[in-house]
Tab-separated table of C-alpha atoms and ligand atoms in Angstrom:
chain	number	residue	atom	x	y	z
A	1	UNK	CA	4.964	-0.188	-45.243
A	2	UNK	CA	2.461	2.273	-43.770
A	3	UNK	CA	2.070	3.053	-40.119
A	4	UNK	CA	2.395	0.143	-37.706
A	5	UNK	CA	-0.980	0.167	-35.990
A	6	UNK	CA	-0.583	-2.597	-33.477
A	7	UNK	CA	2.279	-4.580	-31.942
A	8	UNK	CA	1.448	-8.007	-30.526
A	9	UNK	CA	4.320	-9.992	-29.078
A	10	UNK	CA	4.530	-13.745	-29.696
A	11	UNK	CA	3.756	-15.857	-26.623
A	12	UNK	CA	7.377	-16.960	-26.284
A	13	UNK	CA	8.290	-13.300	-25.705
A	14	UNK	CA	6.223	-13.172	-22.518
A	15	UNK	CA	8.816	-11.890	-19.995
A	16	UNK	CA	10.459	-14.541	-17.782
A	17	UNK	CA	11.429	-12.058	-15.048
A	18	UNK	CA	9.739	-9.255	-13.163
A	19	UNK	CA	11.724	-6.069	-12.685
A	20	UNK	CA	12.604	-4.932	-9.163
A	21	UNK	CA	13.630	-1.272	-9.173
A	22	UNK	CA	14.972	-1.184	-5.578
A	23	UNK	CA	18.661	-1.815	-6.484
A	24	UNK	CA	18.500	0.871	-9.212
A	25	UNK	CA	17.070	3.625	-7.006
A	26	UNK	CA	19.509	6.460	-6.217
A	27	UNK	CA	19.250	5.918	-2.457
A	28	UNK	CA	17.591	3.558	-0.032
A	29	UNK	CA	13.821	3.379	0.002
A	30	UNK	CA	12.564	4.335	3.497
A	31	UNK	CA	11.473	1.153	5.288
A	32	UNK	CA	8.137	0.544	7.048
A	33	UNK	CA	8.130	1.355	10.780
A	34	UNK	CA	7.969	-1.515	13.240
A	35	UNK	CA	5.789	0.216	15.850
A	36	UNK	CA	4.057	-2.063	18.389
A	37	UNK	CA	5.139	-5.213	16.529
A	38	UNK	CA	3.207	-4.298	13.393
A	39	UNK	CA	5.868	-5.725	11.072
A	40	UNK	CA	5.897	-9.105	12.895
A	41	UNK	CA	2.114	-9.118	12.664
A	42	UNK	CA	2.320	-8.923	8.865
A	43	UNK	CA	3.250	-12.596	8.685
A	44	UNK	CA	-0.259	-13.408	9.951
A	45	UNK	CA	-1.844	-11.190	7.300
A	46	UNK	CA	0.089	-11.155	4.010
A	47	UNK	CA	1.325	-13.934	1.710
A	48	UNK	CA	4.724	-15.051	3.121
A	49	UNK	CA	6.552	-15.106	-0.240
A	50	UNK	CA	5.265	-11.594	-0.924
A	51	UNK	CA	6.661	-10.308	2.377
A	52	UNK	CA	10.026	-11.667	1.231
A	53	UNK	CA	9.626	-9.972	-2.151
A	54	UNK	CA	8.935	-6.577	-0.527
A	55	UNK	CA	12.634	-5.870	0.036
A	56	UNK	CA	14.586	-7.893	-2.538
A	57	UNK	CA	18.011	-6.748	-3.623
A	58	UNK	CA	18.151	-8.502	-7.006
A	59	UNK	CA	17.048	-6.552	-10.059
A	60	UNK	CA	15.479	-9.440	-11.983
A	61	UNK	CA	13.109	-11.844	-10.231
A	62	UNK	CA	12.195	-15.060	-12.008
A	63	UNK	CA	8.460	-15.473	-12.639
A	64	UNK	CA	7.492	-19.031	-11.597
A	65	UNK	CA	6.638	-21.144	-14.661
A	66	UNK	CA	3.172	-21.788	-13.180
A	67	UNK	CA	2.532	-18.015	-13.010
A	68	UNK	CA	3.792	-17.550	-16.583
A	69	UNK	CA	1.314	-20.202	-17.623
A	70	UNK	CA	-1.448	-18.344	-15.772
A	71	UNK	CA	-0.409	-15.137	-17.573
A	72	UNK	CA	-0.706	-16.946	-20.903
A	73	UNK	CA	-4.129	-18.275	-19.903
A	74	UNK	CA	-5.139	-14.689	-19.066
A	75	UNK	CA	-4.174	-13.625	-22.581
A	76	UNK	CA	-0.719	-12.131	-22.121
A	77	UNK	CA	1.284	-10.671	-23.796
A	78	UNK	CA	-1.124	-7.792	-24.454
A	79	UNK	CA	-0.948	-5.577	-27.553
A	80	UNK	CA	0.207	-1.982	-27.852
A	81	UNK	CA	-1.965	0.045	-30.236
A	82	UNK	CA	-1.260	3.219	-32.159
A	83	UNK	CA	-4.160	5.643	-31.625
A	84	UNK	CA	-4.443	6.741	-35.236
A	85	UNK	CA	-8.125	7.625	-34.855
A	86	UNK	CA	-7.403	9.882	-31.907
A	87	UNK	CA	-4.376	11.443	-33.640
A	88	UNK	CA	-6.608	12.319	-36.563
A	89	UNK	CA	-9.397	13.660	-34.371
A	90	UNK	CA	-6.969	15.892	-32.457
A	91	UNK	CA	-5.010	16.833	-35.594
A	92	UNK	CA	-1.848	16.413	-33.549
A	93	UNK	CA	1.617	15.753	-34.937
A	94	UNK	CA	2.238	13.576	-31.838
A	95	UNK	CA	2.299	9.788	-32.181
A	96	UNK	CA	-0.029	8.295	-29.585
A	97	UNK	CA	0.108	4.701	-28.332
A	98	UNK	CA	-1.874	2.792	-25.731
A	99	UNK	CA	-1.266	-0.478	-23.898
A	100	UNK	CA	-4.281	-2.786	-23.715
A	101	UNK	CA	-4.546	-3.955	-20.089
A	102	UNK	CA	-8.313	-3.716	-20.588
A	103	UNK	CA	-8.098	-7.053	-22.406
A	104	UNK	CA	-7.733	-8.998	-19.150
A	105	UNK	CA	-10.425	-11.591	-18.339
A	106	UNK	CA	-11.764	-9.564	-15.405
A	107	UNK	CA	-11.302	-6.152	-17.045
A	108	UNK	CA	-8.087	-4.707	-15.618
A	109	UNK	CA	-4.352	-4.948	-15.004
A	110	UNK	CA	-5.098	-6.165	-11.481
A	111	UNK	CA	-4.922	-9.848	-12.551
A	112	UNK	CA	-1.142	-9.508	-13.061
A	113	UNK	CA	-0.487	-9.473	-9.336
A	114	UNK	CA	-3.641	-11.349	-8.230
A	115	UNK	CA	-2.466	-14.454	-10.103
A	116	UNK	CA	1.000	-14.233	-8.563
A	117	UNK	CA	-0.193	-13.601	-4.997
A	118	UNK	CA	-2.893	-16.271	-5.022
A	119	UNK	CA	-0.417	-18.737	-6.568
A	120	UNK	CA	2.027	-18.092	-3.693
A	121	UNK	CA	-0.841	-18.339	-1.176
A	122	UNK	CA	-1.874	-21.750	-2.548
A	123	UNK	CA	1.775	-22.900	-2.539
A	124	UNK	CA	2.022	-21.925	1.144
A	125	UNK	CA	-1.048	-24.075	1.932
A	126	UNK	CA	-3.703	-21.397	2.468
A	127	UNK	CA	-7.243	-22.360	1.447
A	128	UNK	CA	-8.868	-18.914	1.589
A	129	UNK	CA	-8.007	-15.364	0.492
A	130	UNK	CA	-9.600	-12.085	1.610
A	131	UNK	CA	-9.159	-8.653	0.186
A	132	UNK	CA	-10.546	-5.158	-0.109
A	133	UNK	CA	-11.747	-3.509	-3.276
A	134	UNK	CA	-12.708	0.026	-4.300
A	135	UNK	CA	-13.704	0.095	-7.958
A	136	UNK	CA	-14.357	-3.663	-7.816
A	137	UNK	CA	-11.644	-4.464	-10.337
A	138	UNK	CA	-9.199	-5.731	-7.708
A	139	UNK	CA	-11.859	-7.832	-5.990
A	140	UNK	CA	-12.817	-9.414	-9.294
A	141	UNK	CA	-9.166	-10.161	-10.073
A	142	UNK	CA	-8.697	-11.930	-6.723
A	143	UNK	CA	-11.991	-13.832	-7.087
A	144	UNK	CA	-10.864	-14.966	-10.554
A	145	UNK	CA	-7.383	-16.027	-9.401
A	146	UNK	CA	-8.825	-17.865	-6.382
A	147	UNK	CA	-11.313	-19.640	-8.611
A	148	UNK	CA	-8.595	-20.848	-11.030
A	149	UNK	CA	-6.499	-22.144	-8.151
A	150	UNK	CA	-9.308	-23.663	-6.051
A	151	UNK	CA	-9.229	-21.271	-3.058
A	152	UNK	CA	-12.233	-19.647	-1.370
A	153	UNK	CA	-12.388	-15.851	-1.471
A	154	UNK	CA	-14.076	-13.035	0.481
A	155	UNK	CA	-14.127	-9.510	-0.902
A	156	UNK	CA	-14.758	-6.436	1.308
A	157	UNK	CA	-16.091	-3.856	-1.094
A	158	UNK	CA	-16.432	-0.136	-0.281
A	159	UNK	CA	-20.218	0.132	0.177
A	160	UNK	CA	-20.686	3.111	-2.070
A	161	UNK	CA	-19.339	1.283	-5.142
A	162	UNK	CA	-20.824	-2.085	-4.059
A	163	UNK	CA	-24.277	-0.557	-4.219
A	164	UNK	CA	-24.205	0.842	-7.737
A	165	UNK	CA	-22.065	-1.817	-9.404
A	166	UNK	CA	-24.586	-4.670	-9.245
A	167	UNK	CA	-23.226	-6.334	-12.364
A	168	UNK	CA	-19.653	-6.473	-11.115
A	169	UNK	CA	-21.017	-7.992	-7.894
A	170	UNK	CA	-22.603	-10.743	-9.982
A	171	UNK	CA	-19.340	-11.192	-11.890
A	172	UNK	CA	-17.376	-11.750	-8.650
A	173	UNK	CA	-20.005	-14.179	-7.392
A	174	UNK	CA	-19.761	-16.137	-10.650
A	175	UNK	CA	-16.187	-16.879	-9.592
A	176	UNK	CA	-17.587	-18.176	-6.300
A	177	UNK	CA	-16.545	-15.210	-4.148
A	178	UNK	CA	-18.287	-14.058	-0.981
A	179	UNK	CA	-18.828	-10.340	-1.647
A	180	UNK	CA	-19.632	-7.997	1.271
A	181	UNK	CA	-20.365	-4.282	1.439
A	182	UNK	CA	-17.776	-2.599	3.684
A	183	UNK	CA	-18.077	-1.668	6.475
A	184	UNK	CA	-19.584	-5.110	7.031
A	185	UNK	CA	-20.970	-6.983	10.000
A	186	UNK	CA	-18.305	-9.676	9.563
A	187	UNK	CA	-15.477	-7.851	11.370
A	188	UNK	CA	-15.206	-6.079	14.709
A	189	UNK	CA	-13.978	-2.889	13.015
A	190	UNK	CA	-16.873	-2.968	10.534
A	191	UNK	CA	-19.475	-3.583	13.277
A	192	UNK	CA	-18.153	-0.610	15.274
A	193	UNK	CA	-18.585	1.707	12.288
A	194	UNK	CA	-22.032	0.330	11.457
A	195	UNK	CA	-23.196	0.983	15.039
A	196	UNK	CA	-22.471	4.675	14.490
A	197	UNK	CA	-23.880	4.763	10.954
A	198	UNK	CA	-25.741	1.756	9.543
A	199	UNK	CA	-25.418	3.153	5.990
A	200	UNK	CA	-21.726	4.075	6.290
A	201	UNK	CA	-20.514	4.502	2.686
A	202	UNK	CA	-17.061	3.094	3.463
A	203	UNK	CA	-13.571	3.902	2.194
A	204	UNK	CA	-10.726	1.838	0.820
A	205	UNK	CA	-8.838	2.353	4.093
A	206	UNK	CA	-11.764	0.818	6.035
A	207	UNK	CA	-12.080	-2.134	3.641
A	208	UNK	CA	-8.323	-2.780	3.991
A	209	UNK	CA	-8.740	-2.804	7.769
A	210	UNK	CA	-11.572	-5.350	7.550
A	211	UNK	CA	-9.618	-7.667	5.251
A	212	UNK	CA	-6.550	-7.413	7.493
A	213	UNK	CA	-8.629	-8.210	10.602
A	214	UNK	CA	-10.208	-11.219	8.856
A	215	UNK	CA	-6.785	-12.565	7.793
A	216	UNK	CA	-5.397	-12.044	11.319
A	217	UNK	CA	-8.247	-14.003	12.903
A	218	UNK	CA	-8.309	-16.951	10.483
A	219	UNK	CA	-5.298	-19.255	10.148
A	220	UNK	CA	-6.390	-20.683	6.786
A	221	UNK	CA	-6.688	-17.170	5.324
A	222	UNK	CA	-4.259	-14.704	3.779
A	223	UNK	CA	-4.599	-11.252	2.274
A	224	UNK	CA	-3.428	-10.442	-1.285
A	225	UNK	CA	-2.872	-6.691	-1.660
A	226	UNK	CA	-3.975	-4.767	-4.770
A	227	UNK	CA	-1.674	-1.754	-4.911
A	228	UNK	CA	0.925	0.439	-3.157
A	229	UNK	CA	3.386	-2.214	-1.897
A	230	UNK	CA	6.724	-2.857	-3.648
A	231	UNK	CA	5.961	-6.459	-4.652
A	232	UNK	CA	2.614	-5.471	-6.189
A	233	UNK	CA	4.355	-2.934	-8.426
A	234	UNK	CA	7.030	-5.520	-9.223
A	235	UNK	CA	4.447	-8.092	-10.405
A	236	UNK	CA	2.873	-5.359	-12.516
A	237	UNK	CA	6.178	-4.645	-14.302
A	238	UNK	CA	5.131	-7.372	-16.728
A	239	UNK	CA	3.212	-4.491	-18.391
A	240	UNK	CA	6.164	-2.139	-18.806
A	241	UNK	CA	8.574	-4.905	-19.823
A	242	UNK	CA	6.261	-5.841	-22.683
A	243	UNK	CA	5.909	-2.154	-23.607
A	244	UNK	CA	9.698	-1.714	-23.807
A	245	UNK	CA	9.904	-4.651	-26.210
A	246	UNK	CA	6.956	-3.309	-28.237
A	247	UNK	CA	8.534	0.150	-28.500
A	248	UNK	CA	11.753	-1.482	-29.697
A	249	UNK	CA	9.777	-3.197	-32.472
A	250	UNK	CA	8.331	0.214	-33.383
A	251	UNK	CA	11.750	1.856	-33.131
A	252	UNK	CA	10.231	4.440	-30.789
A	253	UNK	CA	11.579	6.020	-27.609
A	254	UNK	CA	8.751	7.765	-25.769
A	255	UNK	CA	8.778	11.418	-24.755
A	256	UNK	CA	5.989	10.908	-22.236
A	257	UNK	CA	4.609	7.817	-20.479
A	258	UNK	CA	1.245	8.264	-18.767
A	259	UNK	CA	-0.820	6.167	-16.381
A	260	UNK	CA	-3.732	6.874	-14.086
A	261	UNK	CA	-2.893	6.804	-10.401
A	262	UNK	CA	-4.678	5.574	-7.279
A	263	UNK	CA	-2.046	3.801	-5.176
A	264	UNK	CA	0.393	3.331	-8.045
A	265	UNK	CA	0.169	-0.260	-9.315
A	266	UNK	CA	-0.700	0.251	-12.981
A	267	UNK	CA	1.386	3.408	-13.281
A	268	UNK	CA	4.336	1.710	-11.576
A	269	UNK	CA	4.013	-1.514	-13.547
A	270	UNK	CA	3.854	0.436	-16.778
A	271	UNK	CA	6.569	3.017	-16.076
A	272	UNK	CA	9.120	1.429	-13.715
A	273	UNK	CA	10.959	-0.718	-16.304
A	274	UNK	CA	11.579	2.407	-18.421
A	275	UNK	CA	12.427	4.500	-15.332
A	276	UNK	CA	14.948	1.763	-14.484
A	277	UNK	CA	16.550	2.127	-17.910
A	278	UNK	CA	16.796	5.884	-17.372
A	279	UNK	CA	18.333	5.373	-13.908
A	280	UNK	CA	20.892	2.945	-15.351
A	281	UNK	CA	21.839	5.478	-18.038
A	282	UNK	CA	20.512	3.332	-20.905
A	283	UNK	CA	18.285	6.031	-22.423
A	284	UNK	CA	19.673	9.260	-23.849
A	285	UNK	CA	16.379	11.087	-24.137
A	286	UNK	CA	14.532	13.011	-21.445
A	287	UNK	CA	11.361	11.012	-20.789
A	288	UNK	CA	8.529	12.447	-18.696
A	289	UNK	CA	6.597	10.033	-16.491
A	290	UNK	CA	3.178	11.468	-15.741
A	291	UNK	CA	0.646	10.158	-13.199
A	292	UNK	CA	-2.973	11.260	-13.756
A	293	UNK	CA	-5.132	11.491	-10.668
A	294	UNK	CA	-8.306	12.990	-9.248
A	295	UNK	CA	-8.708	16.162	-7.170
A	296	UNK	CA	-10.778	13.899	-4.902
A	297	UNK	CA	-7.611	12.040	-3.880
A	298	UNK	CA	-4.593	13.984	-5.133
A	299	UNK	CA	-2.083	12.125	-2.968
A	300	UNK	CA	0.923	12.860	-5.223
A	301	UNK	CA	-0.171	16.376	-6.153
A	302	UNK	CA	-1.263	17.703	-2.765
A	303	UNK	CA	-0.131	15.107	-0.216
A	304	UNK	CA	2.826	15.407	2.162
A	305	UNK	CA	5.815	13.025	1.887
A	306	UNK	CA	5.780	11.410	5.308
A	307	UNK	CA	5.086	8.215	7.250
A	308	UNK	CA	1.422	7.230	7.427
A	309	UNK	CA	-0.831	4.226	7.916
A	310	UNK	CA	-2.066	2.560	4.718
A	311	UNK	CA	-5.305	1.534	6.498
A	312	UNK	CA	-7.883	3.389	8.587
A	313	UNK	CA	-7.724	0.967	11.544
A	314	UNK	CA	-3.930	1.347	11.764
A	315	UNK	CA	-3.310	-2.423	11.704
A	316	UNK	CA	-0.599	-2.267	9.033
A	317	UNK	CA	2.811	-0.647	9.648
A	318	UNK	CA	3.326	2.988	8.716
A	319	UNK	CA	5.089	3.430	5.379
A	320	UNK	CA	6.630	6.539	3.831
A	321	UNK	CA	4.824	8.057	0.882
A	322	UNK	CA	2.858	11.072	-0.305
A	323	UNK	CA	-0.303	11.008	1.777
A	324	UNK	CA	-3.425	13.010	2.424
A	325	UNK	CA	-3.459	11.190	5.812
A	326	UNK	CA	-5.313	7.982	6.588
A	327	UNK	CA	-8.398	9.678	8.039
A	328	UNK	CA	-8.789	12.095	5.105
A	329	UNK	CA	-12.387	12.295	3.880
A	330	UNK	CA	-12.313	11.872	0.102
A	331	UNK	CA	-15.349	12.994	-1.896
A	332	UNK	CA	-17.109	10.420	-4.097
A	333	UNK	CA	-16.133	10.091	-7.741
A	334	UNK	CA	-17.086	7.563	-10.415
A	335	UNK	CA	-13.446	6.488	-10.784
A	336	UNK	CA	-13.605	4.891	-7.351
A	337	UNK	CA	-10.293	3.058	-7.930
A	338	UNK	CA	-8.407	6.361	-7.776
A	339	UNK	CA	-9.809	7.274	-4.366
A	340	UNK	CA	-6.985	6.319	-2.016
A	341	UNK	CA	-5.217	8.523	0.505
A	342	UNK	CA	-1.657	7.343	-0.071
A	343	UNK	CA	0.803	6.796	-2.925
A	344	UNK	CA	3.167	3.840	-3.179
A	345	UNK	CA	6.551	4.315	-1.436
A	346	UNK	CA	8.469	3.635	-4.681
A	347	UNK	CA	6.520	6.157	-6.754
A	348	UNK	CA	6.617	8.652	-3.874
A	349	UNK	CA	10.405	8.320	-3.730
A	350	UNK	CA	10.611	8.934	-7.502
A	351	UNK	CA	8.251	11.906	-7.278
A	352	UNK	CA	10.329	13.341	-4.447
A	353	UNK	CA	13.508	13.238	-6.573
A	354	UNK	CA	11.682	14.778	-9.536
A	355	UNK	CA	11.501	11.706	-11.804
A	356	UNK	CA	7.715	11.397	-11.696
A	357	UNK	CA	5.196	14.191	-12.280
A	358	UNK	CA	1.536	14.215	-11.386
A	359	UNK	CA	-1.575	16.078	-12.461
A	360	UNK	CA	-4.994	16.067	-10.751
A	361	UNK	CA	-8.298	16.590	-12.569
A	362	UNK	CA	-11.484	18.134	-11.234
A	363	UNK	CA	-13.780	15.983	-9.090
A	364	UNK	CA	-16.750	16.678	-11.336
A	365	UNK	CA	-15.007	14.357	-13.837
A	366	UNK	CA	-16.541	16.116	-16.844
A	367	UNK	CA	-13.168	16.547	-18.560
A	368	UNK	CA	-12.430	12.873	-17.885
A	369	UNK	CA	-15.633	11.474	-19.357
A	370	UNK	CA	-15.383	13.841	-22.344
A	371	UNK	CA	-11.896	12.459	-23.008
A	372	UNK	CA	-13.253	8.917	-22.689
A	373	UNK	CA	-16.033	9.739	-25.156
A	374	UNK	CA	-13.480	11.063	-27.664
A	375	UNK	CA	-11.423	7.904	-27.221
A	376	UNK	CA	-14.458	5.657	-27.710
A	377	UNK	CA	-15.494	7.529	-30.847
A	378	UNK	CA	-11.991	7.615	-32.308
A	379	UNK	CA	-10.600	4.234	-31.195
A	380	UNK	CA	-13.700	2.174	-30.444
A	381	UNK	CA	-12.629	0.744	-27.085
A	382	UNK	CA	-14.474	1.490	-23.838
A	383	UNK	CA	-12.014	2.446	-21.081
A	384	UNK	CA	-12.613	2.133	-17.343
A	385	UNK	CA	-13.353	5.513	-15.718
A	386	UNK	CA	-9.972	5.243	-13.943
A	387	UNK	CA	-8.102	4.652	-17.224
A	388	UNK	CA	-9.860	7.658	-18.731
A	389	UNK	CA	-7.696	9.882	-16.526
A	390	UNK	CA	-4.659	8.615	-18.455
A	391	UNK	CA	-6.534	9.266	-21.705
A	392	UNK	CA	-7.357	12.828	-20.583
A	393	UNK	CA	-3.681	13.460	-19.836
A	394	UNK	CA	-2.642	11.917	-23.169
A	395	UNK	CA	-5.082	14.171	-25.030
A	396	UNK	CA	-3.879	17.251	-23.126
A	397	UNK	CA	-0.245	16.435	-23.941
A	398	UNK	CA	-1.114	15.720	-27.595
A	399	UNK	CA	-2.808	19.126	-27.834
A	400	UNK	CA	0.225	20.827	-26.268
A	401	UNK	CA	2.419	19.066	-28.847
A	402	UNK	CA	0.072	20.363	-31.543
A	403	UNK	CA	0.342	23.953	-30.267
A	404	UNK	CA	4.122	23.642	-30.179
A	405	UNK	CA	4.241	21.826	-33.530
A	406	UNK	CA	6.217	18.995	-31.933
A	407	UNK	CA	6.270	15.345	-33.037
A	408	UNK	CA	6.136	13.834	-29.545
A	409	UNK	CA	5.755	10.127	-28.852
A	410	UNK	CA	3.214	9.644	-26.076
A	411	UNK	CA	2.367	6.263	-24.582
A	412	UNK	CA	-0.503	5.686	-22.146
A	413	UNK	CA	-1.618	2.658	-20.192
A	414	UNK	CA	-5.265	1.651	-20.469
A	415	UNK	CA	-5.536	-0.071	-17.100
A	416	UNK	CA	-9.028	-1.479	-17.601
A	417	UNK	CA	-12.272	-1.577	-19.555
A	418	UNK	CA	-15.535	0.090	-18.620
A	419	UNK	CA	-18.110	-2.526	-19.604
A	420	UNK	CA	-19.318	-2.726	-16.015
A	421	UNK	CA	-19.193	1.057	-15.516
A	422	UNK	CA	-21.761	2.108	-18.100
A	423	UNK	CA	-23.958	3.702	-15.447
A	424	UNK	CA	-21.156	6.177	-14.748
A	425	UNK	CA	-20.964	7.094	-18.443
A	426	UNK	CA	-24.723	7.464	-18.574
A	427	UNK	CA	-24.886	9.745	-15.543
A	428	UNK	CA	-21.944	12.006	-16.388
A	429	UNK	CA	-22.556	12.302	-20.127
A	430	UNK	CA	-26.349	12.347	-19.876
A	431	UNK	CA	-26.758	9.722	-22.576
B	501	PLP	C1	-9.048	-0.032	-13.894
B	501	PLP	C2	-8.250	0.552	-12.758
B	501	PLP	N1	-7.244	1.386	-13.060
B	501	PLP	C3	-6.517	1.965	-12.066
B	501	PLP	C4	-6.788	1.736	-10.737
B	501	PLP	C5	-5.983	2.456	-9.713
B	501	PLP	O1	-5.141	1.647	-8.966
B	501	PLP	P1	-3.581	1.679	-9.138
B	501	PLP	O2	-3.140	3.090	-8.926
B	501	PLP	O3	-3.065	0.752	-8.106
B	501	PLP	O4	-3.286	1.195	-10.526
B	501	PLP	C6	-7.814	0.865	-10.385
B	501	PLP	C7	-8.095	0.579	-8.971
B	501	PLP	O5	-9.013	-0.061	-8.612
B	501	PLP	C8	-8.567	0.268	-11.431
B	501	PLP	O6	-9.584	-0.560	-11.152
């Protein structure tokens, strides 16, 4: 047989467990700080089952049958493709593969945890969910999950992205969501900022603060979180568990696994199951795990490993991770989803012990959109601007392999599609 171009798993191979890396880590993950009762306050903000899942000691966590069914309805398992067009274009001896999280109903990997968190919220009797969103992908995922499970949803969306992404706004509203530009007039924190600047462009940290305040003030409301926290990464391991199975079918062990990186949810979900295998001594090859980020928010590359607040209003407890600090002013980029000041505690821990590497690309994003254009021409699929950072890094590594004449196996995660980001392509590539 010729090259295997695509591996699709049968539906009965959809994983039955999520992977929790905490028991496999070489050391204890630093815990959040309970300053001024902030940890107790979390029970009035976050989904109760998720708080429990934040510090589990078991390695394998059963996915509720109802959530598995939701995953099937969302089209899981998702295929892994061989990028033969890109290999040919680059004339590289490397074998390139990409995981298709762009095939999700709302356009990104974010549904993997949205479905789980909203399911647990409904189980606990909540009738409304609120959340923040940067790129809009997380907000759409929560709106979608809430719609399937009959909950109301409110999305606080960083104003800058809210304003140019009119079509994604419509998409969220089709699911019945209330969608607000953040800072908004709906929360005390938002009103304070608007008094100072009525056109405040917002940040993810501010939108998180608004969602947290809303959840605190409304008993029927809870706040699903889109990235950073341990349980979010755990729900996302559905990606990496499928990839491990798909690589087994291909008889491949990767040399490099690459994901784009904002707070760490797609990178973690994609890489942690394989990192776990390495930590347990089940892989006898040196695998590099590479996070691709922006110079606008290079938390892993330039941040300091220390305790910091995940939100601008300092409502949530301080956690330990690589951070640019919660008041850091991040310049605008088209890949809005990568613009976050802090990296997940788990990925930060792994970076600190040298198991995860990171690279940051220029804020002008030219190299990123050029990589995306090459991918579109060679493979035909339109990646989200965020995912194009992973594509850039894959291309760079494939070219290095070419220079060295090495047959590397490189696997990248395509975290989302760019059908609602065409304006960004138009502006950067001057189409
Ligand atoms: C398509 C896509 N990829 C990646 C990210 C970055 O987030 P994370 O690092 O949590 O995967 C986002 C965030 O909004 C996104 O929308």
